[in-house]
PDB file of C-alpha atoms in Angstrom:
ATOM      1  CA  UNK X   6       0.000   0.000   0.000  1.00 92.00           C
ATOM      2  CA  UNK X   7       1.150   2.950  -1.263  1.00 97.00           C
ATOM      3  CA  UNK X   8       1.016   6.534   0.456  1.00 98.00           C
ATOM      4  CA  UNK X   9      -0.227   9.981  -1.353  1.00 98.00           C
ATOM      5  CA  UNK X  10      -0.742  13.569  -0.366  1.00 98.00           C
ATOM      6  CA  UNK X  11      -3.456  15.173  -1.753  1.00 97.00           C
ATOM      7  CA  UNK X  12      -3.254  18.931  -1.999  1.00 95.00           C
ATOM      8  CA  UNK X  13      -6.467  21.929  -1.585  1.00 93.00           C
ATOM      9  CA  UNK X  14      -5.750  25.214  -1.838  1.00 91.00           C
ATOM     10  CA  UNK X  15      -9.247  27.109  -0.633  1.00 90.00           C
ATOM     11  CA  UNK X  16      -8.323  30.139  -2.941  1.00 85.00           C
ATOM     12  CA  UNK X  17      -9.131  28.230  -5.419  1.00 82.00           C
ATOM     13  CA  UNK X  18     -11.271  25.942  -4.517  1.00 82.00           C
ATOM     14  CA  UNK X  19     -13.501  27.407  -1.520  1.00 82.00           C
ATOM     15  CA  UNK X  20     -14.867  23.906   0.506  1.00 89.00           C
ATOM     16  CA  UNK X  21     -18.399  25.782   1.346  1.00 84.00           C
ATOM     17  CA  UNK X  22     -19.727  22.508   2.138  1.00 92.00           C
ATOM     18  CA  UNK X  23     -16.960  21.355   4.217  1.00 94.00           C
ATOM     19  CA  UNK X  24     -18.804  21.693   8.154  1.00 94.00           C
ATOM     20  CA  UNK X  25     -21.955  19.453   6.009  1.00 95.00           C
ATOM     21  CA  UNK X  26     -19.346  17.002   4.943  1.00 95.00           C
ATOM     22  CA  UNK X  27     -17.764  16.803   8.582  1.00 95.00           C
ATOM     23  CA  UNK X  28     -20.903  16.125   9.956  1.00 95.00           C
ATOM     24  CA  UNK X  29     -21.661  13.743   8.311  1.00 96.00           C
ATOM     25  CA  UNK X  30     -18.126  11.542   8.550  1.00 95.00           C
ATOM     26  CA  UNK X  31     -18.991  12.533  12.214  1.00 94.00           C
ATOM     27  CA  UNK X  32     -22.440  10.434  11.761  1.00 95.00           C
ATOM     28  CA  UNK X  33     -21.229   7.608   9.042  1.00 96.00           C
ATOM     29  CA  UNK X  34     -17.541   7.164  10.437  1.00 95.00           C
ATOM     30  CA  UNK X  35     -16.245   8.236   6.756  1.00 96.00           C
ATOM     31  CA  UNK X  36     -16.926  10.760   3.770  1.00 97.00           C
ATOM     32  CA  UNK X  37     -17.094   9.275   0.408  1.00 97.00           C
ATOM     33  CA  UNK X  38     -15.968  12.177  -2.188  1.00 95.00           C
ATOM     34  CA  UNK X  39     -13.607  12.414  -5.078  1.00 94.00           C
ATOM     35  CA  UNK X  40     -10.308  14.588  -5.579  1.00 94.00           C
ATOM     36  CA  UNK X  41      -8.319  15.508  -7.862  1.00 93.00           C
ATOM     37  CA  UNK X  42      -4.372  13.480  -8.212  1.00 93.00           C
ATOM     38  CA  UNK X  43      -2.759  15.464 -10.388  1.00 88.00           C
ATOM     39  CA  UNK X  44      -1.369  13.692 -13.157  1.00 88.00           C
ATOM     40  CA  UNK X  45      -0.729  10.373 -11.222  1.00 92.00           C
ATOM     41  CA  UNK X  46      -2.190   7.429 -12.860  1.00 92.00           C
ATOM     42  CA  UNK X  47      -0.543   5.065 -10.640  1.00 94.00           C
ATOM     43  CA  UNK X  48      -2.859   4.847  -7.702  1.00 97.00           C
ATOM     44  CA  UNK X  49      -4.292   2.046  -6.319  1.00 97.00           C
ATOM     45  CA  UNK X  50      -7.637   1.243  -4.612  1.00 97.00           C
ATOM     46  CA  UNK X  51      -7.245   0.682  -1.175  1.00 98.00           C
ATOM     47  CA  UNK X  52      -3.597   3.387  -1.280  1.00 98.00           C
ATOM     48  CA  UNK X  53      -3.773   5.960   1.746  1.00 98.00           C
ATOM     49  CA  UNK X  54      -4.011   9.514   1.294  1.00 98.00           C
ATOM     50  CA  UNK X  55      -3.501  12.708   3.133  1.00 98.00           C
ATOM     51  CA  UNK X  56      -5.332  16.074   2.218  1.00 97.00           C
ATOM     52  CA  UNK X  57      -2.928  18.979   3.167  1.00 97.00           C
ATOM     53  CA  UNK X  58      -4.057  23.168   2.769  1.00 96.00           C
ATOM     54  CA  UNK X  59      -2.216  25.032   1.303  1.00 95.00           C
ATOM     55  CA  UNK X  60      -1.897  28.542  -1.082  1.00 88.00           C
ATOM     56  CA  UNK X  61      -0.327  31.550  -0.230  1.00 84.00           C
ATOM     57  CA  UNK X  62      -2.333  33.635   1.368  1.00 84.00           C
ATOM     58  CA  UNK X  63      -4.103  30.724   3.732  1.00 85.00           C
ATOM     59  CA  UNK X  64      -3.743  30.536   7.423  1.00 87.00           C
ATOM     60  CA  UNK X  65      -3.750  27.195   9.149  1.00 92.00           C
ATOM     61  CA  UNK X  66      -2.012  25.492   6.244  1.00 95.00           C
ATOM     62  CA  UNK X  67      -1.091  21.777   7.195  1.00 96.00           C
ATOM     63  CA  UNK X  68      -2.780  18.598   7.193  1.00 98.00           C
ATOM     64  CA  UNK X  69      -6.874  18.654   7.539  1.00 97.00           C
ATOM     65  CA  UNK X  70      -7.758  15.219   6.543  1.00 98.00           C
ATOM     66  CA  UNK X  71      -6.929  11.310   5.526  1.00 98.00           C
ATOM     67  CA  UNK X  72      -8.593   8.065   4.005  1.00 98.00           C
ATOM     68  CA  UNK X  73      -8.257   5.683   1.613  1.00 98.00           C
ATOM     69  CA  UNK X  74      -8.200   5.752  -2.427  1.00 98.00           C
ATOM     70  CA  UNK X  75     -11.449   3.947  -3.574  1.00 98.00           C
ATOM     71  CA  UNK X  76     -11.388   4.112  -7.465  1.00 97.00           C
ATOM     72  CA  UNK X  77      -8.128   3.834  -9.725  1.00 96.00           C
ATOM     73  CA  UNK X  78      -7.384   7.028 -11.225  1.00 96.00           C
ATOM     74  CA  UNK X  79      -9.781   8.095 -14.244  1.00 95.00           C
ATOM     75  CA  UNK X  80     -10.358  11.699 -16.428  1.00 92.00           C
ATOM     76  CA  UNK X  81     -12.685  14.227 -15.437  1.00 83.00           C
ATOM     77  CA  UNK X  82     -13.677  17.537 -15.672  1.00 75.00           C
ATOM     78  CA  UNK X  83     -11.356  19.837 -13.702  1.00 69.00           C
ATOM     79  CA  UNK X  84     -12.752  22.110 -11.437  1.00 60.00           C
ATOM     80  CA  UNK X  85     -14.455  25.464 -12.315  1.00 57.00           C
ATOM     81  CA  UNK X  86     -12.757  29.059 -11.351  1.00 53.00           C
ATOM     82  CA  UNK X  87     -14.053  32.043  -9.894  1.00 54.00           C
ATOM     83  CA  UNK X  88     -15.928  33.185 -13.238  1.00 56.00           C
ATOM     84  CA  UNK X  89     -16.982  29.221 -14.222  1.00 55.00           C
ATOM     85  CA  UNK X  90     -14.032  28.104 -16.874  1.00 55.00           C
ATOM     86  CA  UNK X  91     -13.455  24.907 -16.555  1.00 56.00           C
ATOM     87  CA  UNK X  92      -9.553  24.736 -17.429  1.00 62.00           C
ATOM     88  CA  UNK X  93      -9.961  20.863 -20.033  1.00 72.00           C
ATOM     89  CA  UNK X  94      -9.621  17.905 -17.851  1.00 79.00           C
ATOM     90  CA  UNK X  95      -7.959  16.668 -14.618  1.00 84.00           C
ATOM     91  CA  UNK X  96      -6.760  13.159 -13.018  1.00 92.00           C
ATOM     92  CA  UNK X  97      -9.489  12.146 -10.122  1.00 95.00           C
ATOM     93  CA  UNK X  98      -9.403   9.132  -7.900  1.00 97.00           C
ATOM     94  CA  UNK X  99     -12.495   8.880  -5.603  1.00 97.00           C
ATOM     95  CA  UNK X 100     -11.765   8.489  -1.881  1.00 98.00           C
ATOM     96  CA  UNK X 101     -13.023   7.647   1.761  1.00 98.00           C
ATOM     97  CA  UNK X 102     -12.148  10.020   4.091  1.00 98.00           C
ATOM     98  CA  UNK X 103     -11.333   8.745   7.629  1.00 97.00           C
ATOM     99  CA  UNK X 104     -10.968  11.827   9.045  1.00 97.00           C
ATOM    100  CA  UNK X 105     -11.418  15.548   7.946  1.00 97.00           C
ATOM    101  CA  UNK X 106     -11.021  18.881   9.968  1.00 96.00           C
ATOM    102  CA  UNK X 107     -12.407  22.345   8.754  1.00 95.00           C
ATOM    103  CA  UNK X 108      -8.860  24.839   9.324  1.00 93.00           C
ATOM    104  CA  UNK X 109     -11.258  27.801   9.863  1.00 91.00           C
ATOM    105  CA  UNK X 110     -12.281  26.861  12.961  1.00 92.00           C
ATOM    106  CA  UNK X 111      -9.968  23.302  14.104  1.00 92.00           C
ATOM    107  CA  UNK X 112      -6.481  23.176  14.453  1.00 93.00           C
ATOM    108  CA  UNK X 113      -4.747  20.984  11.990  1.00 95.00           C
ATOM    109  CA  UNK X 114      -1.190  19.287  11.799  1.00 96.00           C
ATOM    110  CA  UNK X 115       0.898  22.360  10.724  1.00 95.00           C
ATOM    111  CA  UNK X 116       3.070  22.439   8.032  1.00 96.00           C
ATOM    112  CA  UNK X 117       6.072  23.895  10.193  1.00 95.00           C
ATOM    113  CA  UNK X 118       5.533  20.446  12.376  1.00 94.00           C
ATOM    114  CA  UNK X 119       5.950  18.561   9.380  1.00 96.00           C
ATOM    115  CA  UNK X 120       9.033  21.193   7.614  1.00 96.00           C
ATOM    116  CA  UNK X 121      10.847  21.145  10.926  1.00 96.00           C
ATOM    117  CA  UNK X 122      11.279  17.427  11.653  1.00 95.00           C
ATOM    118  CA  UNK X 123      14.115  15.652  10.712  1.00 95.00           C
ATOM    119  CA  UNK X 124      12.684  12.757   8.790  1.00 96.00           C
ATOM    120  CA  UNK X 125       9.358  14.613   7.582  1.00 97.00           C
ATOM    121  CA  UNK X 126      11.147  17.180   6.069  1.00 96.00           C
ATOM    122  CA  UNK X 127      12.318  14.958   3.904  1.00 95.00           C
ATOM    123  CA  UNK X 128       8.681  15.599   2.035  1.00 96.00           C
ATOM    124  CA  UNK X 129       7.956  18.676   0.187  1.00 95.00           C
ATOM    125  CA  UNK X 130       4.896  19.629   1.729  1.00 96.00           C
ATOM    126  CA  UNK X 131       4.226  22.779  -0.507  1.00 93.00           C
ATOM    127  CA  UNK X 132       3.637  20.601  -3.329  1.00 91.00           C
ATOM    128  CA  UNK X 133       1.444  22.487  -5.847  1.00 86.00           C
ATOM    129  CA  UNK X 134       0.694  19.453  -7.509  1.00 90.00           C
ATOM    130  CA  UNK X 135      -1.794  16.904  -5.913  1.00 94.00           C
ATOM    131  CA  UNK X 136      -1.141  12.872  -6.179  1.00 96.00           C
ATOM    132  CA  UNK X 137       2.248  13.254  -4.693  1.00 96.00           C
ATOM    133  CA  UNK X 138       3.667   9.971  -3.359  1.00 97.00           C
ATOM    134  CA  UNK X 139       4.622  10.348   0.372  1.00 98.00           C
ATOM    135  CA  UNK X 140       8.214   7.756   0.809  1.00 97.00           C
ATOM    136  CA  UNK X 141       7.533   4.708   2.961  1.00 97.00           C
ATOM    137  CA  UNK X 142       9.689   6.070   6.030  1.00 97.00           C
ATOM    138  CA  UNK X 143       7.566   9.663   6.397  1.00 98.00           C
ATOM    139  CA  UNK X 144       4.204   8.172   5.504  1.00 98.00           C
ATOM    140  CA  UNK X 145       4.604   5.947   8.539  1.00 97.00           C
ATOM    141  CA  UNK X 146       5.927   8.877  10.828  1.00 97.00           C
ATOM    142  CA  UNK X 147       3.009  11.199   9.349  1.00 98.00           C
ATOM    143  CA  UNK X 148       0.695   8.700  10.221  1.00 97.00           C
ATOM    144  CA  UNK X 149       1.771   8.217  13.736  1.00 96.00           C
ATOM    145  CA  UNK X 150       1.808  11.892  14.068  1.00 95.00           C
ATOM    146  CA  UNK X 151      -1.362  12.403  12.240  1.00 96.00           C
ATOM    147  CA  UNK X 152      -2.987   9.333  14.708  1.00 96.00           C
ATOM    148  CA  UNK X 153      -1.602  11.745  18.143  1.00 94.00           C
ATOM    149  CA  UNK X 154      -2.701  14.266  16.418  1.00 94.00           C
ATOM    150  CA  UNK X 155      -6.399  13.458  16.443  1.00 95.00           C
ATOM    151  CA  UNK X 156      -6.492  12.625  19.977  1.00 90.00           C
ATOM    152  CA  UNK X 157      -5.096  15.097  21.374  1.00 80.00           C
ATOM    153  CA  UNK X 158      -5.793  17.804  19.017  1.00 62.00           C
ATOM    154  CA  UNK X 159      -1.778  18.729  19.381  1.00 53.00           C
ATOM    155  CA  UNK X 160       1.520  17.254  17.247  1.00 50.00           C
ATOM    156  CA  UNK X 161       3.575  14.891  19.007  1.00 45.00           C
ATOM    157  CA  UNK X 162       6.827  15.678  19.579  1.00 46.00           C
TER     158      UNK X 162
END
């Protein structure tokens, strides 16, 4: 099983949904949803996945969600911008989210946590491409971290 990080910048894509969607992995115990990854076309159902914020003007950037990859990778539509242009097609896989936090109002794994340890900052988290595969060693540290994480609501050190 392979490891992926997923990227959202909310500039561009604004999650208005996202405290509906909570709720309801909050009710089911997952989110079924799709996302875009990239260009990859080597994902596998039943591959992991973290969903990290980004963009340059966002606060709270770092990791707001995880699952697993439910489809194998197939062509749609990418998403619309601001005026409605779609921009051709776009890699999606769908997924199941395990968790999912909304940045706005939850704290969320920060990307300094991940940028300043020693074997997680051996990812570039900034990625502005999404379908990134995360190397064996830091997918299993980012999951431990990611597992504190959640019950504590703080990193791990």
């Amino acid at each position: 099983m392979a490891t992926y990080l997923f990227t959202w910048n909310p500039q561009r894509f604004d999650w208005l949904e996202i405290d509906e969607a909570i709720a309801e992995l909050e009710e089911a115990g997952w989110l079924d949803g799709g996302w875009s990854c990239g260009r990859n076309k080597s994902i596998q159902l039943g591959d992991r996945f973290f969903l990290i914020r980004l963009g340059y003007r966002t606060p709270n950037k770092g990791v707001v969600g995880s699952g697993v990859i439910t489809s194998e990778p197939y062509v749609g539509e990418h998403w619309e911008d601001e005026a409605g242009e779609t921009s051709g097609s776009a890699m999606y896989v769908d997924v199941r989210f395990d968790a999912l936090l909304n940045a706005k109002i939850e704290k969320v794994l920060e990307i300094d946590v991940l940028k300043s340890d020693p074997l997680l900052s051996r990812m570039h988290w900034s990625s502005q491409t999404s379908g990134i595969r995360i190397p064996e060693p830091v997918a299993v540290e980012l999951q431990r971290r990611w597992s504190a994480f959640l019950e504590v609501g703080l990193p791990s050190p």
